[in-house]
Amino acid sequence: MAAELIAVLRNTYGIEIPPMEFVRKGGTISDIADMVHLRLGAVPASRPRK
């Protein structure tokens, strides 16, 4: 699944996220969204953390 996500991000948005970064960040949807926002140059909206 991670390989497919990496390929889609590369082909659709032209961004690279190394596979190990998914492991370090925890791999939740929220973590993945934050990584994508950072790579795109957008600032994610602040939200309360659990």
Coordinates of C-alpha atoms in Angstrom, one line a residue:
M1 CA 0.0 0.0 0.0
A2 CA 2.8 2.4 0.8
A3 CA 4.4 1.8 -2.6
E4 CA 1.2 2.7 -4.3
L5 CA 0.8 5.8 -2.3
I6 CA 4.3 6.9 -3.0
A7 CA 3.8 6.3 -6.8
V8 CA 0.5 8.3 -6.8
L9 CA 2.1 11.2 -4.9
R10 CA 5.0 11.2 -7.4
N11 CA 2.9 11.0 -10.5
T12 CA 0.1 13.3 -9.4
Y13 CA 1.9 16.0 -7.4
G14 CA 5.5 15.5 -8.4
I15 CA 6.6 15.1 -4.8
E16 CA 8.8 12.4 -3.2
I17 CA 8.3 11.1 0.3
P18 CA 10.8 8.4 1.3
P19 CA 9.3 5.2 2.6
M20 CA 11.1 5.5 5.9
E21 CA 9.5 8.8 6.6
F22 CA 6.1 7.1 6.7
V23 CA 7.5 4.8 9.4
R24 CA 9.0 7.6 11.4
K25 CA 5.9 9.7 11.4
G26 CA 3.5 7.0 12.5
G27 CA 1.7 6.4 9.3
T28 CA -1.7 7.8 10.3
I29 CA -3.9 9.6 7.8
S30 CA -3.2 12.8 9.7
D31 CA 0.6 12.3 9.6
I32 CA 0.5 11.5 5.8
A33 CA -1.6 14.6 5.2
D34 CA 0.9 16.7 7.1
M35 CA 3.8 15.3 5.1
V36 CA 2.0 16.0 1.8
H37 CA 1.1 19.6 2.9
L38 CA 4.7 20.2 3.8
R39 CA 6.0 18.9 0.5
L40 CA 3.4 21.0 -1.4
G41 CA 4.4 24.1 0.5
A42 CA 1.0 24.5 2.2
V43 CA 0.7 24.9 5.9
P44 CA -1.8 22.4 7.4
A45 CA -4.5 23.9 9.6
S46 CA -3.8 23.6 13.3
R47 CA -5.9 20.9 15.0
P48 CA -5.9 19.6 18.5
R49 CA -3.6 16.6 19.1
K50 CA -4.7 13.6 21.1

